[in-house]
XYZ file of C-alpha atoms in Angstrom:
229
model
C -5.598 -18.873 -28.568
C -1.972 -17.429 -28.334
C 0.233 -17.632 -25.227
C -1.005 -13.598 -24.173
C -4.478 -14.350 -24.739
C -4.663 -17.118 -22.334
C -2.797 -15.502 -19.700
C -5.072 -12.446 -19.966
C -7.992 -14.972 -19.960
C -6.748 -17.001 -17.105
C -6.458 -13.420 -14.853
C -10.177 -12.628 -15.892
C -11.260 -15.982 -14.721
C -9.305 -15.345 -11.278
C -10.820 -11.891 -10.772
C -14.179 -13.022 -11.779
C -13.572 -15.757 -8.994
C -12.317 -13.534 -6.657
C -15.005 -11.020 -7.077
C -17.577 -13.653 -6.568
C -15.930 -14.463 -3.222
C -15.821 -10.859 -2.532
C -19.507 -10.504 -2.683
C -19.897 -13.805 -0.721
C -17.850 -12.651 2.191
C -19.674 -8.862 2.192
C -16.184 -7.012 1.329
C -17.536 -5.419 -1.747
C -19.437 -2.101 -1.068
C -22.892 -2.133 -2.807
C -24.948 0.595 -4.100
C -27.830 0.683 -6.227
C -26.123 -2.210 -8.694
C -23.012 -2.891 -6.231
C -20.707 -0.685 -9.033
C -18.539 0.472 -6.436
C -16.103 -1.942 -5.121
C -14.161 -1.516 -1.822
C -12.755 -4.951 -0.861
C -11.561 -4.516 2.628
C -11.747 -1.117 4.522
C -8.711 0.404 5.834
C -8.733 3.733 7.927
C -7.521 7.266 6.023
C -4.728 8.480 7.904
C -3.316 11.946 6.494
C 0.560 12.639 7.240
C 0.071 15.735 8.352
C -2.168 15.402 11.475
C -0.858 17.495 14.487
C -0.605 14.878 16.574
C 3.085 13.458 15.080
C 3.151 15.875 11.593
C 6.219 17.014 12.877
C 8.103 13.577 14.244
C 11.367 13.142 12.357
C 11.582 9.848 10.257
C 15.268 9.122 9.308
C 17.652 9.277 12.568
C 19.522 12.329 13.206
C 23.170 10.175 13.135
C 22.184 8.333 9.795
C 21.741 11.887 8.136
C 24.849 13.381 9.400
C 26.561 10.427 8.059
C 25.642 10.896 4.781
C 24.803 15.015 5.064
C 20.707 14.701 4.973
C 18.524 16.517 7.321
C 15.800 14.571 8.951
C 12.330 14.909 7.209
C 8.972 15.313 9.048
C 6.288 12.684 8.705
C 4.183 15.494 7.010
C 6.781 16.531 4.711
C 8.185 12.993 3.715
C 5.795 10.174 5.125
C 3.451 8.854 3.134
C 4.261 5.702 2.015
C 5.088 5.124 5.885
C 1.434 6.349 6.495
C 0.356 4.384 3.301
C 1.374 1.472 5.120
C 0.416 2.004 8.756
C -3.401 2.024 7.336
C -2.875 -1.011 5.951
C -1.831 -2.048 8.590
C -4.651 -0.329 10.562
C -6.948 -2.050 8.407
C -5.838 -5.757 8.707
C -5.910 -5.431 12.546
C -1.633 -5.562 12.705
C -0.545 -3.686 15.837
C 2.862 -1.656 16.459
C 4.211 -3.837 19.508
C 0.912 -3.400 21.049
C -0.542 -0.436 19.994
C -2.769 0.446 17.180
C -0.645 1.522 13.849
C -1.195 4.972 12.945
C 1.654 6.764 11.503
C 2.752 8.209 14.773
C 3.118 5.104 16.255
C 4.188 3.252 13.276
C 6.893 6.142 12.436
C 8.128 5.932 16.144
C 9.259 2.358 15.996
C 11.029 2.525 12.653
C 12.502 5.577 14.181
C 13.971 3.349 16.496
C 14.091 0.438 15.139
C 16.860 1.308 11.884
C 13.346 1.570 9.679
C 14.599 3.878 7.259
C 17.547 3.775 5.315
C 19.758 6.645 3.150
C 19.499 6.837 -0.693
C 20.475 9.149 -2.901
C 21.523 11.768 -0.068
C 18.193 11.333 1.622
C 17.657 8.962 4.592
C 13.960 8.935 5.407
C 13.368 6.044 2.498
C 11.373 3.315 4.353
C 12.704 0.214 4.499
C 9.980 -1.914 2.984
C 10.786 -5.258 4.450
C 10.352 -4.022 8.328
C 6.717 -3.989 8.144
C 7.703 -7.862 8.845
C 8.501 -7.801 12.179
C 4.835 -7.023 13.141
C 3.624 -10.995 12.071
C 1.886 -12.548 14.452
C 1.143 -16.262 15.153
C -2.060 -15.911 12.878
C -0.770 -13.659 10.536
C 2.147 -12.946 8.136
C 2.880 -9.761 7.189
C 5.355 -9.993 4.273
C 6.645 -7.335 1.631
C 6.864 -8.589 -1.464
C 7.980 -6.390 -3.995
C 8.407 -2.607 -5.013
C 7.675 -3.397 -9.277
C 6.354 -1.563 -12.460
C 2.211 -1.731 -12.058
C 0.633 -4.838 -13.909
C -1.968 -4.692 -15.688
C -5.285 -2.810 -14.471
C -7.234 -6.325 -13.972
C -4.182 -7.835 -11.848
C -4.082 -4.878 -9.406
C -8.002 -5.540 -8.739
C -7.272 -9.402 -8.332
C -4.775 -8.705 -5.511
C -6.816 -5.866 -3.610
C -9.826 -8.328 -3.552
C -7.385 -10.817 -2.416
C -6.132 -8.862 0.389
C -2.534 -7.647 -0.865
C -2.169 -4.076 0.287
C -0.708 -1.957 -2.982
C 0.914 1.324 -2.634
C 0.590 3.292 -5.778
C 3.377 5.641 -7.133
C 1.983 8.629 -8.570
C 2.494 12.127 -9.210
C 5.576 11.939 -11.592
C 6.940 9.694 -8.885
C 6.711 11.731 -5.746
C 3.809 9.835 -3.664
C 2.264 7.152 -2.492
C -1.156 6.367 -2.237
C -2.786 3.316 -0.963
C -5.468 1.492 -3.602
C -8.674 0.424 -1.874
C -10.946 -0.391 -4.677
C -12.848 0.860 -7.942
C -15.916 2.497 -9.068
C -17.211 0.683 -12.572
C -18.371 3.700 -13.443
C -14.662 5.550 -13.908
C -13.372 2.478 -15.638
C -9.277 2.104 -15.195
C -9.403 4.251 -11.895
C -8.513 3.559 -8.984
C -10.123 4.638 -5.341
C -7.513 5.871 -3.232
C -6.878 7.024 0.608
C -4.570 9.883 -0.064
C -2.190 10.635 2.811
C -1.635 13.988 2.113
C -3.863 15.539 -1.243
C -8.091 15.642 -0.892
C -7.853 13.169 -4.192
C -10.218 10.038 -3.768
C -9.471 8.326 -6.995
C -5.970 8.539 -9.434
C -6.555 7.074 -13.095
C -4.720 3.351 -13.643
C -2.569 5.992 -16.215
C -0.897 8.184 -13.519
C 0.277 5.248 -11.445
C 3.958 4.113 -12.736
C 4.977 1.471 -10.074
C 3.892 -0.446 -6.528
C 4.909 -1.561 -3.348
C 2.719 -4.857 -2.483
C 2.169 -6.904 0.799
C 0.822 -9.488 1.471
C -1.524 -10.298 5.070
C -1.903 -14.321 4.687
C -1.632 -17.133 7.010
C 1.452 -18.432 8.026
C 2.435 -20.306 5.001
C 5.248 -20.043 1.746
C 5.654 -16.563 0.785
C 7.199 -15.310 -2.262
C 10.910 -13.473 -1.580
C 10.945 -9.803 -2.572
C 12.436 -9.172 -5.630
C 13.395 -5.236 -5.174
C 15.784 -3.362 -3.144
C 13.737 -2.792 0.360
C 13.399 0.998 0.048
C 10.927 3.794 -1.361
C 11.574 7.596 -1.703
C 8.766 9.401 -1.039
């Protein structure tokens, strides 16, 4: 077997593995023949909810530095609500208080949690999700890369990394939560901002990962900490 086929084969035996733990632990959502799986469930927040739609991301100072004008969370924030669900969904609070994107946009507000790029300064920094580990848990970024292969984003979602898809020509962010083997290289979504449940493995072009493990080695990000939205 060459060097690429037993890489391939050693992901299918990991997914395989982790799929069988899946369905051992009850994360994977079963219907009539269990097609449809959703390994852990993380609440659908939508950007533009009344309550905070209109809270301002990057600081008023940091844009008149560089000339920006402060975005809305419903005009710029969904990777920021991409990851306050994941969040949400893996029981990580905001100092305290449950992560929504209000609450989660409010402390990088004040906490230097965006950054300026390319004239705009409501990019999130993606390492300040961080600071929310607990003495259980370890939040950790750990990289903003090209997509792998369709099999290797599966592996990580059943493992509990949180991936942000990029899609749309590059202009959102999505959070994956799972598949359907009946639409075979799609992905089930929670949208922040469109209606769309699912985006094909095709439309996604790059992805933010986290991991939620144990305290424990961690692998160091290997991308500048920042996403436009």
């Amino acid at each position: 077997m060459t060097t690429a086929g037993t890489r391939v084969a050693g992901r299918l035996v990991k997914l395989a593995f982790a799929l069988a733990l899946a369905h051992a632990l009850g994360l994977v959502a079963c219907g009539a023949e269990a097609r449809v799986v959703v390994p852990y469930k993380y609440p659908h927040f939508m950007q533009c909810d009344p309550s905070y739609a209109n809270d301002t991301m990057g600081a008023a100072s940091m844009c008149a530095a560089c000339g920006c004008t402060p975005a809305t969370v419903c005009q710029q924030g969904c990777a920021m609500s991409c990851v306050s669900m994941a969040l949400a969904g893996r029981n990580v609070s905001i100092s305290g208080v449950e992560s929504n994107p209000g609450t989660l946009n409010a402390w990088l507000h004040g906490n230097n949690g965006y950054v300026c790029a390319g004239g705009d300064c409501n990019n999130l920094v993606l390492d300040a999700p961080n600071t929310f580990s607990t003495s259980s848990m370890k939040v950790a970024f750990i990289a903003e890369q090209t997509k792998p292969e369709f099999s290797v984003l599966q592996e990580w979602l059943v493992l509990g990394r949180a991936v942000l898809g990029h899609v749309r020509d590059n202009s959102h962010f999505v959070l994956l939560i799972g598949w359907d083997d009946d639409y075979p290289n799609t992905f089930l979504v929670n949208d922040p901002f469109f209606p769309s449940k699912s985006y094909p493995f095709a439309n996604i072009s790059d992805v933010i990962v986290y991991d939620f493990v144990e305290w424990d080695s961690v692998p160091a990000p290997t991308a500048a900490p920042r996403a436009m939205d």
